[in-house]
Short mmCIF file of N, CA and C and ligand atoms in Angstrom, two decimals:
data_model
loop_
_atom_site.label_atom_id
_atom_site.label_comp_id
_atom_site.label_asym_id
_atom_site.label_seq_id
_atom_site.Cartn_x
_atom_site.Cartn_y
_atom_site.Cartn_z
N MET A 187 -29.95 1.33 -2.36
CA MET A 187 -28.98 1.28 -3.45
C MET A 187 -27.58 1.62 -2.93
N LYS A 188 -26.61 0.82 -3.33
CA LYS A 188 -25.22 1.15 -2.99
C LYS A 188 -24.43 1.32 -4.28
N ILE A 189 -23.73 2.42 -4.37
CA ILE A 189 -22.93 2.68 -5.57
C ILE A 189 -21.47 2.57 -5.19
N PHE A 190 -20.76 1.66 -5.86
CA PHE A 190 -19.34 1.43 -5.58
C PHE A 190 -18.51 2.05 -6.69
N LEU A 191 -17.58 2.90 -6.28
CA LEU A 191 -16.66 3.50 -7.26
C LEU A 191 -15.37 2.71 -7.24
N CYS A 192 -14.99 2.17 -8.39
CA CYS A 192 -13.73 1.43 -8.46
C CYS A 192 -12.82 2.07 -9.50
N GLY A 193 -11.57 1.67 -9.48
CA GLY A 193 -10.60 2.22 -10.43
C GLY A 193 -9.24 2.30 -9.77
N TYR A 194 -8.25 2.55 -10.61
CA TYR A 194 -6.87 2.56 -10.12
C TYR A 194 -6.66 3.72 -9.15
N MET A 195 -5.61 3.61 -8.32
CA MET A 195 -5.20 4.72 -7.45
C MET A 195 -5.09 5.99 -8.31
N GLY A 196 -5.54 7.09 -7.78
CA GLY A 196 -5.40 8.35 -8.51
C GLY A 196 -6.51 8.63 -9.51
N SER A 197 -7.49 7.73 -9.60
CA SER A 197 -8.56 7.97 -10.58
C SER A 197 -9.64 8.92 -10.05
N GLY A 198 -9.55 9.25 -8.77
CA GLY A 198 -10.47 10.26 -8.21
C GLY A 198 -11.68 9.70 -7.48
N LYS A 199 -11.60 8.43 -7.07
CA LYS A 199 -12.76 7.77 -6.46
C LYS A 199 -13.31 8.52 -5.23
N SER A 200 -12.41 8.93 -4.33
CA SER A 200 -12.87 9.54 -3.07
C SER A 200 -13.56 10.89 -3.32
N LEU A 201 -12.95 11.68 -4.18
CA LEU A 201 -13.50 13.00 -4.47
C LEU A 201 -14.84 12.89 -5.21
N VAL A 202 -14.88 12.01 -6.20
CA VAL A 202 -16.13 11.82 -6.95
C VAL A 202 -17.21 11.29 -6.01
N ALA A 203 -16.83 10.41 -5.10
CA ALA A 203 -17.82 9.86 -4.14
C ALA A 203 -18.47 10.99 -3.35
N ARG A 204 -17.66 11.95 -2.92
CA ARG A 204 -18.21 13.06 -2.13
C ARG A 204 -19.17 13.92 -2.96
N HIS A 205 -18.80 14.18 -4.21
CA HIS A 205 -19.68 14.98 -5.07
C HIS A 205 -20.97 14.23 -5.39
N LEU A 206 -20.83 12.94 -5.64
CA LEU A 206 -22.01 12.14 -5.97
C LEU A 206 -22.95 12.03 -4.77
N ALA A 207 -22.35 11.93 -3.59
CA ALA A 207 -23.15 11.84 -2.36
C ALA A 207 -23.97 13.11 -2.17
N ALA A 208 -23.33 14.25 -2.41
CA ALA A 208 -24.05 15.52 -2.25
C ALA A 208 -25.19 15.61 -3.26
N LYS A 209 -24.91 15.12 -4.47
CA LYS A 209 -25.90 15.18 -5.54
C LYS A 209 -27.09 14.25 -5.30
N MET A 210 -26.79 13.05 -4.81
CA MET A 210 -27.84 12.05 -4.67
C MET A 210 -28.43 12.00 -3.27
N ASN A 211 -27.83 12.79 -2.39
CA ASN A 211 -28.30 12.81 -1.01
C ASN A 211 -28.12 11.47 -0.28
N TYR A 212 -27.06 10.79 -0.62
CA TYR A 212 -26.68 9.56 0.09
C TYR A 212 -25.39 9.88 0.86
N PRO A 213 -25.15 9.21 1.98
CA PRO A 213 -23.83 9.38 2.61
C PRO A 213 -22.73 8.72 1.76
N ALA A 214 -21.52 9.28 1.84
CA ALA A 214 -20.38 8.67 1.13
C ALA A 214 -19.42 8.10 2.15
N ILE A 215 -18.87 6.94 1.85
CA ILE A 215 -17.79 6.42 2.69
C ILE A 215 -16.63 5.98 1.80
N ASP A 216 -15.46 5.97 2.41
CA ASP A 216 -14.24 5.58 1.72
C ASP A 216 -13.69 4.38 2.48
N LEU A 217 -13.49 3.29 1.78
CA LEU A 217 -13.06 2.05 2.45
C LEU A 217 -11.74 2.25 3.22
N ASP A 218 -10.79 2.97 2.60
CA ASP A 218 -9.51 3.22 3.27
C ASP A 218 -9.71 4.02 4.56
N ASP A 219 -10.59 5.02 4.50
CA ASP A 219 -10.85 5.84 5.70
C ASP A 219 -11.46 4.98 6.81
N GLN A 220 -12.34 4.06 6.42
CA GLN A 220 -12.98 3.18 7.41
C GLN A 220 -11.94 2.30 8.10
N ILE A 221 -11.00 1.80 7.29
CA ILE A 221 -9.94 0.93 7.83
C ILE A 221 -9.05 1.75 8.78
N ALA A 222 -8.70 2.95 8.34
CA ALA A 222 -7.83 3.81 9.16
C ALA A 222 -8.53 4.18 10.48
N LEU A 223 -9.82 4.44 10.39
CA LEU A 223 -10.59 4.77 11.60
C LEU A 223 -10.63 3.58 12.56
N MET A 224 -10.89 2.42 11.99
CA MET A 224 -11.02 1.20 12.81
C MET A 224 -9.72 0.91 13.56
N LYS A 225 -8.60 1.11 12.87
CA LYS A 225 -7.29 0.77 13.46
C LYS A 225 -6.59 1.97 14.08
N GLU A 226 -7.20 3.15 13.92
CA GLU A 226 -6.59 4.41 14.40
C GLU A 226 -5.15 4.56 13.89
N LYS A 227 -4.99 4.23 12.62
CA LYS A 227 -3.67 4.29 11.97
C LYS A 227 -3.88 4.60 10.50
N ASN A 228 -2.94 5.33 9.90
CA ASN A 228 -3.12 5.57 8.46
C ASN A 228 -2.67 4.34 7.65
N ILE A 229 -3.03 4.35 6.38
CA ILE A 229 -2.80 3.16 5.54
C ILE A 229 -1.29 2.84 5.40
N PRO A 230 -0.43 3.85 5.15
CA PRO A 230 1.01 3.50 5.06
C PRO A 230 1.53 2.84 6.34
N ASP A 231 1.07 3.30 7.50
CA ASP A 231 1.52 2.68 8.76
C ASP A 231 1.00 1.24 8.90
N ILE A 232 -0.22 1.01 8.47
CA ILE A 232 -0.76 -0.36 8.55
C ILE A 232 0.08 -1.28 7.66
N PHE A 233 0.38 -0.84 6.44
CA PHE A 233 1.21 -1.65 5.52
C PHE A 233 2.60 -1.87 6.14
N ALA A 234 3.19 -0.79 6.66
CA ALA A 234 4.57 -0.88 7.15
C ALA A 234 4.66 -1.76 8.40
N GLN A 235 3.67 -1.66 9.27
CA GLN A 235 3.77 -2.39 10.55
C GLN A 235 3.20 -3.80 10.48
N LYS A 236 2.19 -4.00 9.64
CA LYS A 236 1.51 -5.31 9.65
C LYS A 236 1.53 -6.03 8.30
N GLY A 237 1.90 -5.32 7.24
CA GLY A 237 2.01 -5.97 5.93
C GLY A 237 0.72 -5.89 5.12
N GLU A 238 0.87 -6.18 3.82
CA GLU A 238 -0.28 -6.03 2.91
C GLU A 238 -1.38 -7.05 3.18
N LEU A 239 -1.00 -8.27 3.51
CA LEU A 239 -2.02 -9.30 3.71
C LEU A 239 -2.98 -8.92 4.83
N TYR A 240 -2.40 -8.39 5.90
CA TYR A 240 -3.20 -7.92 7.04
C TYR A 240 -4.17 -6.83 6.57
N PHE A 241 -3.63 -5.87 5.77
CA PHE A 241 -4.48 -4.80 5.23
C PHE A 241 -5.62 -5.39 4.39
N ARG A 242 -5.31 -6.38 3.54
CA ARG A 242 -6.33 -6.96 2.66
C ARG A 242 -7.44 -7.63 3.46
N LYS A 243 -7.06 -8.25 4.57
CA LYS A 243 -8.09 -8.89 5.41
C LYS A 243 -9.01 -7.84 6.02
N LEU A 244 -8.42 -6.74 6.47
CA LEU A 244 -9.24 -5.65 7.03
C LEU A 244 -10.16 -5.08 5.96
N GLU A 245 -9.61 -4.95 4.75
CA GLU A 245 -10.37 -4.39 3.63
C GLU A 245 -11.61 -5.25 3.35
N THR A 246 -11.42 -6.56 3.35
CA THR A 246 -12.56 -7.46 3.11
C THR A 246 -13.57 -7.36 4.24
N ARG A 247 -13.07 -7.24 5.46
CA ARG A 247 -13.98 -7.14 6.60
C ARG A 247 -14.83 -5.87 6.50
N VAL A 248 -14.17 -4.75 6.17
CA VAL A 248 -14.91 -3.49 6.06
C VAL A 248 -15.88 -3.53 4.88
N LEU A 249 -15.47 -4.18 3.79
CA LEU A 249 -16.38 -4.32 2.64
C LEU A 249 -17.63 -5.12 3.04
N LYS A 250 -17.42 -6.22 3.76
CA LYS A 250 -18.56 -7.05 4.17
C LYS A 250 -19.50 -6.26 5.08
N ASP A 251 -18.93 -5.50 6.01
CA ASP A 251 -19.76 -4.67 6.90
C ASP A 251 -20.56 -3.66 6.09
N THR A 252 -19.91 -3.09 5.07
CA THR A 252 -20.58 -2.08 4.23
C THR A 252 -21.73 -2.73 3.45
N LEU A 253 -21.48 -3.92 2.92
CA LEU A 253 -22.52 -4.62 2.15
C LEU A 253 -23.69 -5.02 3.04
N ALA A 254 -23.40 -5.29 4.31
CA ALA A 254 -24.45 -5.72 5.23
C ALA A 254 -25.27 -4.54 5.76
N ASP A 255 -24.75 -3.33 5.60
CA ASP A 255 -25.44 -2.13 6.08
C ASP A 255 -26.66 -1.88 5.19
N PRO A 256 -27.85 -1.79 5.75
CA PRO A 256 -29.03 -1.62 4.89
C PRO A 256 -29.14 -0.23 4.25
N ALA A 257 -28.33 0.72 4.68
CA ALA A 257 -28.45 2.09 4.17
C ALA A 257 -27.99 2.22 2.72
N SER A 258 -28.57 3.20 2.04
CA SER A 258 -28.05 3.58 0.72
C SER A 258 -26.74 4.31 0.94
N LEU A 259 -25.75 4.00 0.11
CA LEU A 259 -24.41 4.58 0.31
C LEU A 259 -23.68 4.75 -1.01
N ILE A 260 -22.78 5.72 -1.04
CA ILE A 260 -21.79 5.80 -2.12
C ILE A 260 -20.48 5.34 -1.49
N VAL A 261 -19.85 4.36 -2.10
CA VAL A 261 -18.65 3.78 -1.50
C VAL A 261 -17.44 3.92 -2.44
N ALA A 262 -16.42 4.63 -1.98
CA ALA A 262 -15.16 4.68 -2.73
C ALA A 262 -14.33 3.48 -2.30
N LEU A 263 -14.09 2.56 -3.23
CA LEU A 263 -13.27 1.37 -2.92
C LEU A 263 -11.80 1.77 -2.99
N GLY A 264 -10.92 0.91 -2.49
CA GLY A 264 -9.49 1.10 -2.72
C GLY A 264 -9.16 0.59 -4.13
N GLY A 265 -8.04 1.01 -4.67
CA GLY A 265 -7.66 0.59 -6.01
C GLY A 265 -7.50 -0.92 -6.15
N GLY A 266 -7.22 -1.61 -5.05
CA GLY A 266 -7.00 -3.05 -5.12
C GLY A 266 -8.16 -3.89 -4.60
N THR A 267 -9.20 -3.24 -4.11
CA THR A 267 -10.27 -3.98 -3.42
C THR A 267 -10.84 -5.12 -4.27
N LEU A 268 -11.14 -4.84 -5.53
CA LEU A 268 -11.83 -5.85 -6.35
C LEU A 268 -10.95 -7.05 -6.69
N SER A 269 -9.62 -6.87 -6.53
CA SER A 269 -8.69 -7.89 -7.01
C SER A 269 -8.22 -8.86 -5.92
N TYR A 270 -8.79 -8.78 -4.75
CA TYR A 270 -8.37 -9.66 -3.65
C TYR A 270 -9.53 -10.51 -3.16
N GLY A 271 -9.21 -11.79 -2.87
CA GLY A 271 -10.20 -12.73 -2.34
C GLY A 271 -11.42 -12.76 -3.24
N ASN A 272 -12.59 -12.82 -2.61
CA ASN A 272 -13.81 -12.84 -3.43
C ASN A 272 -14.58 -11.52 -3.32
N ASN A 273 -13.83 -10.43 -3.11
CA ASN A 273 -14.48 -9.12 -2.93
C ASN A 273 -15.39 -8.74 -4.10
N LEU A 274 -14.89 -8.96 -5.32
CA LEU A 274 -15.68 -8.60 -6.50
C LEU A 274 -17.00 -9.39 -6.50
N GLN A 275 -16.89 -10.69 -6.23
CA GLN A 275 -18.08 -11.54 -6.23
C GLN A 275 -19.05 -11.14 -5.12
N LEU A 276 -18.50 -10.74 -3.98
CA LEU A 276 -19.36 -10.33 -2.86
C LEU A 276 -20.24 -9.14 -3.28
N ILE A 277 -19.64 -8.21 -4.00
CA ILE A 277 -20.42 -7.04 -4.46
C ILE A 277 -21.45 -7.49 -5.50
N LYS A 278 -20.98 -8.31 -6.46
CA LYS A 278 -21.90 -8.76 -7.53
C LYS A 278 -23.09 -9.53 -6.96
N ASP A 279 -22.84 -10.29 -5.89
CA ASP A 279 -23.90 -11.13 -5.32
C ASP A 279 -24.86 -10.35 -4.43
N THR A 280 -24.56 -9.09 -4.16
CA THR A 280 -25.43 -8.31 -3.28
C THR A 280 -26.44 -7.53 -4.13
N PRO A 281 -27.74 -7.73 -3.86
CA PRO A 281 -28.73 -7.00 -4.65
C PRO A 281 -28.64 -5.49 -4.43
N GLU A 282 -29.13 -4.76 -5.41
CA GLU A 282 -29.16 -3.29 -5.34
C GLU A 282 -27.79 -2.66 -5.13
N THR A 283 -26.84 -3.18 -5.87
CA THR A 283 -25.52 -2.54 -5.91
C THR A 283 -25.23 -2.16 -7.37
N HIS A 284 -24.46 -1.14 -7.54
CA HIS A 284 -24.09 -0.70 -8.89
C HIS A 284 -22.63 -0.28 -8.84
N MET A 285 -21.82 -0.85 -9.72
CA MET A 285 -20.39 -0.51 -9.73
C MET A 285 -20.08 0.44 -10.88
N VAL A 286 -19.25 1.42 -10.57
CA VAL A 286 -18.83 2.41 -11.57
C VAL A 286 -17.31 2.39 -11.63
N TYR A 287 -16.78 2.22 -12.83
CA TYR A 287 -15.31 2.24 -13.03
C TYR A 287 -14.89 3.62 -13.50
N LEU A 288 -14.03 4.26 -12.72
CA LEU A 288 -13.46 5.55 -13.12
C LEU A 288 -12.18 5.24 -13.89
N LYS A 289 -12.28 5.34 -15.19
CA LYS A 289 -11.22 4.86 -16.08
C LYS A 289 -10.26 6.00 -16.46
N ALA A 290 -8.97 5.70 -16.44
CA ALA A 290 -7.97 6.69 -16.85
C ALA A 290 -6.78 5.96 -17.46
N SER A 291 -6.05 6.66 -18.29
CA SER A 291 -4.91 6.04 -18.98
C SER A 291 -3.68 5.96 -18.07
N VAL A 292 -2.73 5.15 -18.48
CA VAL A 292 -1.47 4.99 -17.74
C VAL A 292 -0.77 6.34 -17.60
N GLU A 293 -0.75 7.12 -18.66
CA GLU A 293 -0.06 8.43 -18.65
C GLU A 293 -0.71 9.37 -17.65
N PHE A 294 -2.02 9.43 -17.68
CA PHE A 294 -2.77 10.30 -16.77
C PHE A 294 -2.50 9.90 -15.32
N LEU A 295 -2.60 8.61 -15.03
CA LEU A 295 -2.41 8.12 -13.66
C LEU A 295 -0.98 8.35 -13.19
N THR A 296 -0.02 8.14 -14.10
CA THR A 296 1.39 8.36 -13.73
C THR A 296 1.60 9.82 -13.33
N ASN A 297 1.10 10.73 -14.14
CA ASN A 297 1.29 12.16 -13.83
C ASN A 297 0.62 12.52 -12.51
N ARG A 298 -0.55 12.01 -12.29
CA ARG A 298 -1.26 12.36 -11.07
C ARG A 298 -0.60 11.72 -9.84
N LEU A 299 -0.15 10.48 -10.00
CA LEU A 299 0.36 9.76 -8.82
C LEU A 299 1.80 10.09 -8.46
N PHE A 300 2.53 10.67 -9.42
CA PHE A 300 3.95 10.90 -9.17
C PHE A 300 4.18 11.76 -7.92
N ASN A 301 3.33 12.74 -7.72
CA ASN A 301 3.50 13.61 -6.55
C ASN A 301 2.68 13.16 -5.33
N GLU A 302 1.99 12.06 -5.48
CA GLU A 302 1.13 11.62 -4.37
C GLU A 302 1.51 10.23 -3.90
N LYS A 303 2.66 9.73 -4.34
CA LYS A 303 2.93 8.32 -4.07
C LYS A 303 3.28 8.02 -2.62
N GLU A 304 3.73 9.01 -1.86
CA GLU A 304 4.14 8.73 -0.47
C GLU A 304 2.99 8.18 0.39
N THR A 305 1.76 8.58 0.05
CA THR A 305 0.62 8.10 0.84
C THR A 305 0.12 6.74 0.34
N ARG A 306 0.80 6.20 -0.69
CA ARG A 306 0.33 4.94 -1.26
C ARG A 306 1.43 3.89 -1.22
N PRO A 307 1.36 3.01 -0.24
CA PRO A 307 2.45 2.07 -0.02
C PRO A 307 2.75 1.14 -1.19
N VAL A 308 1.77 0.89 -2.05
CA VAL A 308 1.99 -0.02 -3.18
C VAL A 308 2.98 0.57 -4.19
N ILE A 309 3.05 1.91 -4.26
CA ILE A 309 3.91 2.54 -5.27
C ILE A 309 4.98 3.47 -4.68
N SER A 310 5.02 3.61 -3.36
CA SER A 310 5.91 4.62 -2.75
C SER A 310 7.39 4.31 -2.96
N HIS A 311 7.73 3.06 -3.29
CA HIS A 311 9.14 2.71 -3.50
C HIS A 311 9.64 3.12 -4.89
N LEU A 312 8.75 3.55 -5.77
CA LEU A 312 9.14 3.85 -7.15
C LEU A 312 9.55 5.31 -7.25
N LYS A 313 10.85 5.52 -7.33
CA LYS A 313 11.36 6.90 -7.24
C LYS A 313 11.32 7.64 -8.58
N GLU A 314 11.60 6.93 -9.67
CA GLU A 314 11.65 7.59 -10.99
C GLU A 314 10.29 7.50 -11.66
N LYS A 315 9.99 8.55 -12.42
CA LYS A 315 8.69 8.58 -13.10
C LYS A 315 8.54 7.42 -14.09
N GLU A 316 9.63 7.09 -14.77
CA GLU A 316 9.57 6.01 -15.76
C GLU A 316 9.27 4.67 -15.09
N ALA A 317 9.89 4.46 -13.92
CA ALA A 317 9.64 3.21 -13.19
C ALA A 317 8.19 3.15 -12.71
N LEU A 318 7.67 4.30 -12.30
CA LEU A 318 6.27 4.37 -11.87
C LEU A 318 5.35 4.04 -13.04
N GLU A 319 5.65 4.62 -14.19
CA GLU A 319 4.82 4.39 -15.38
C GLU A 319 4.83 2.91 -15.79
N ASP A 320 6.01 2.30 -15.77
CA ASP A 320 6.11 0.87 -16.12
C ASP A 320 5.30 0.01 -15.15
N PHE A 321 5.41 0.37 -13.87
CA PHE A 321 4.67 -0.38 -12.85
C PHE A 321 3.16 -0.26 -13.08
N ILE A 322 2.72 0.99 -13.28
CA ILE A 322 1.27 1.21 -13.45
C ILE A 322 0.75 0.48 -14.69
N ARG A 323 1.55 0.51 -15.77
CA ARG A 323 1.10 -0.16 -17.02
C ARG A 323 0.81 -1.63 -16.76
N LYS A 324 1.72 -2.30 -16.08
CA LYS A 324 1.56 -3.74 -15.82
C LYS A 324 0.43 -3.99 -14.80
N HIS A 325 0.43 -3.18 -13.77
CA HIS A 325 -0.53 -3.35 -12.68
C HIS A 325 -1.96 -3.09 -13.15
N LEU A 326 -2.11 -2.04 -13.96
CA LEU A 326 -3.44 -1.69 -14.48
C LEU A 326 -3.93 -2.80 -15.42
N PHE A 327 -3.00 -3.35 -16.19
CA PHE A 327 -3.36 -4.46 -17.09
C PHE A 327 -3.90 -5.64 -16.26
N GLU A 328 -3.22 -5.91 -15.14
CA GLU A 328 -3.65 -7.03 -14.28
C GLU A 328 -5.02 -6.77 -13.63
N ARG A 329 -5.27 -5.52 -13.31
CA ARG A 329 -6.50 -5.21 -12.57
C ARG A 329 -7.68 -4.83 -13.46
N ALA A 330 -7.39 -4.49 -14.71
CA ALA A 330 -8.44 -3.95 -15.58
C ALA A 330 -9.61 -4.93 -15.72
N TYR A 331 -9.32 -6.22 -15.74
CA TYR A 331 -10.40 -7.20 -15.90
C TYR A 331 -11.44 -7.03 -14.79
N ASP A 332 -10.96 -6.80 -13.58
CA ASP A 332 -11.88 -6.63 -12.44
C ASP A 332 -12.64 -5.31 -12.55
N TYR A 333 -11.92 -4.23 -12.88
CA TYR A 333 -12.60 -2.94 -13.01
C TYR A 333 -13.68 -2.99 -14.09
N LEU A 334 -13.38 -3.74 -15.16
CA LEU A 334 -14.31 -3.78 -16.30
C LEU A 334 -15.58 -4.58 -16.02
N GLN A 335 -15.67 -5.16 -14.84
CA GLN A 335 -16.92 -5.83 -14.45
C GLN A 335 -17.99 -4.81 -14.06
N ALA A 336 -17.58 -3.56 -13.88
CA ALA A 336 -18.52 -2.51 -13.47
C ALA A 336 -19.63 -2.33 -14.50
N GLU A 337 -20.81 -1.99 -14.01
CA GLU A 337 -21.95 -1.76 -14.91
C GLU A 337 -21.79 -0.45 -15.69
N THR A 338 -21.11 0.51 -15.08
CA THR A 338 -20.92 1.81 -15.72
C THR A 338 -19.44 2.13 -15.79
N ILE A 339 -18.99 2.59 -16.95
CA ILE A 339 -17.58 2.95 -17.12
C ILE A 339 -17.51 4.42 -17.55
N ILE A 340 -16.76 5.20 -16.80
CA ILE A 340 -16.66 6.63 -17.11
C ILE A 340 -15.19 6.99 -17.31
N ASN A 341 -14.87 7.59 -18.44
CA ASN A 341 -13.51 8.08 -18.63
C ASN A 341 -13.38 9.41 -17.89
N VAL A 342 -12.41 9.49 -16.99
CA VAL A 342 -12.35 10.66 -16.11
C VAL A 342 -11.41 11.76 -16.61
N GLU A 343 -10.68 11.48 -17.66
CA GLU A 343 -9.66 12.45 -18.09
C GLU A 343 -10.28 13.73 -18.63
N GLY A 344 -9.73 14.84 -18.17
CA GLY A 344 -10.21 16.14 -18.65
C GLY A 344 -11.55 16.54 -18.06
N LYS A 345 -12.01 15.80 -17.05
CA LYS A 345 -13.31 16.13 -16.44
C LYS A 345 -13.11 16.48 -14.97
N THR A 346 -13.96 17.31 -14.45
CA THR A 346 -13.88 17.65 -13.02
C THR A 346 -14.66 16.58 -12.24
N PRO A 347 -14.38 16.46 -10.93
CA PRO A 347 -15.15 15.52 -10.12
C PRO A 347 -16.66 15.80 -10.19
N GLU A 348 -17.02 17.08 -10.30
CA GLU A 348 -18.45 17.45 -10.38
C GLU A 348 -19.09 16.89 -11.65
N THR A 349 -18.39 17.07 -12.79
CA THR A 349 -19.01 16.59 -14.04
C THR A 349 -19.04 15.06 -14.09
N ILE A 350 -18.04 14.43 -13.46
CA ILE A 350 -18.06 12.96 -13.41
C ILE A 350 -19.25 12.50 -12.57
N ALA A 351 -19.44 13.16 -11.43
CA ALA A 351 -20.58 12.82 -10.55
C ALA A 351 -21.90 13.05 -11.30
N ASP A 352 -21.97 14.14 -12.07
CA ASP A 352 -23.19 14.42 -12.85
C ASP A 352 -23.47 13.27 -13.84
N SER A 353 -22.41 12.81 -14.53
CA SER A 353 -22.62 11.73 -15.52
C SER A 353 -23.08 10.46 -14.83
N ILE A 354 -22.51 10.17 -13.66
CA ILE A 354 -22.92 8.94 -12.97
C ILE A 354 -24.39 9.07 -12.53
N ALA A 355 -24.72 10.20 -11.95
CA ALA A 355 -26.10 10.40 -11.47
C ALA A 355 -27.08 10.28 -12.64
N ALA A 356 -26.70 10.84 -13.80
CA ALA A 356 -27.58 10.79 -14.97
C ALA A 356 -27.81 9.33 -15.43
N LYS A 357 -26.74 8.53 -15.38
CA LYS A 357 -26.85 7.12 -15.80
C LYS A 357 -27.74 6.31 -14.85
N LEU A 358 -27.76 6.73 -13.60
CA LEU A 358 -28.49 5.95 -12.60
C LEU A 358 -29.98 6.29 -12.55
N GLN A 359 -30.36 7.35 -13.25
CA GLN A 359 -31.76 7.77 -13.18
C GLN A 359 -32.68 6.90 -14.04
C1 LIG B 87 -4.31 0.32 -2.98
C2 LIG B 87 -5.02 1.49 -3.17
C3 LIG B 87 -5.25 2.45 -2.07
C4 LIG B 87 -5.26 1.73 -0.73
C5 LIG B 87 -4.00 0.94 -0.54
C6 LIG B 87 -3.81 -0.11 -1.65
C7 LIG B 87 -4.09 -0.57 -4.15
O1 LIG B 87 -6.50 3.10 -2.27
O2 LIG B 87 -6.38 0.91 -0.59
O3 LIG B 87 -2.93 1.85 -0.51
O4 LIG B 87 -3.69 -1.72 -3.96
O5 LIG B 87 -4.32 -0.11 -5.30
P1 LIG B 87 -6.72 4.31 -3.35
O6 LIG B 87 -7.03 3.67 -4.67
O7 LIG B 87 -7.88 5.04 -2.79
O8 LIG B 87 -5.46 5.12 -3.37
#
């Protein structure tokens, strides 16, 4: 079984993946970490030096490797993974996969991401909070269709990563 956590930047995918992994006794991986390891570079440097398209190709390659791995895994996707190429379909077409959408509102994501945007090249140019909020509103609207393909949808607001992991584990039993 492979469990994919999807959702916008700042929804807590990586942290929830770690808690869920401990709970279910599966290893957890983070797609961004895998890309950074492979290239020995962090994500902002990859974007800055090679551009987004290059990053998206690496992301698809790492996703395919993950899907081909026979091991059970918890996988934290990047916020944009499902919206590029045929990544969403690749996951849907792979047996024994389950997607979970960590859902949060524009306001919640704006507040969380405002102090964390430097590590996220897609939003790091947005200096004012209002500009960030406008961007997220439009971007989330564009991506929501893909996130909503998930079999399980969990609202993450007001919950700790532990309780979110508990709800996911309970749904999967
Ligand atoms: C991106 C999200 C990031 C990372 C990259 C692009 C996006 O992952 O993959 O910066 O397009 O939403 P997180 O959602 O883990 O921040």
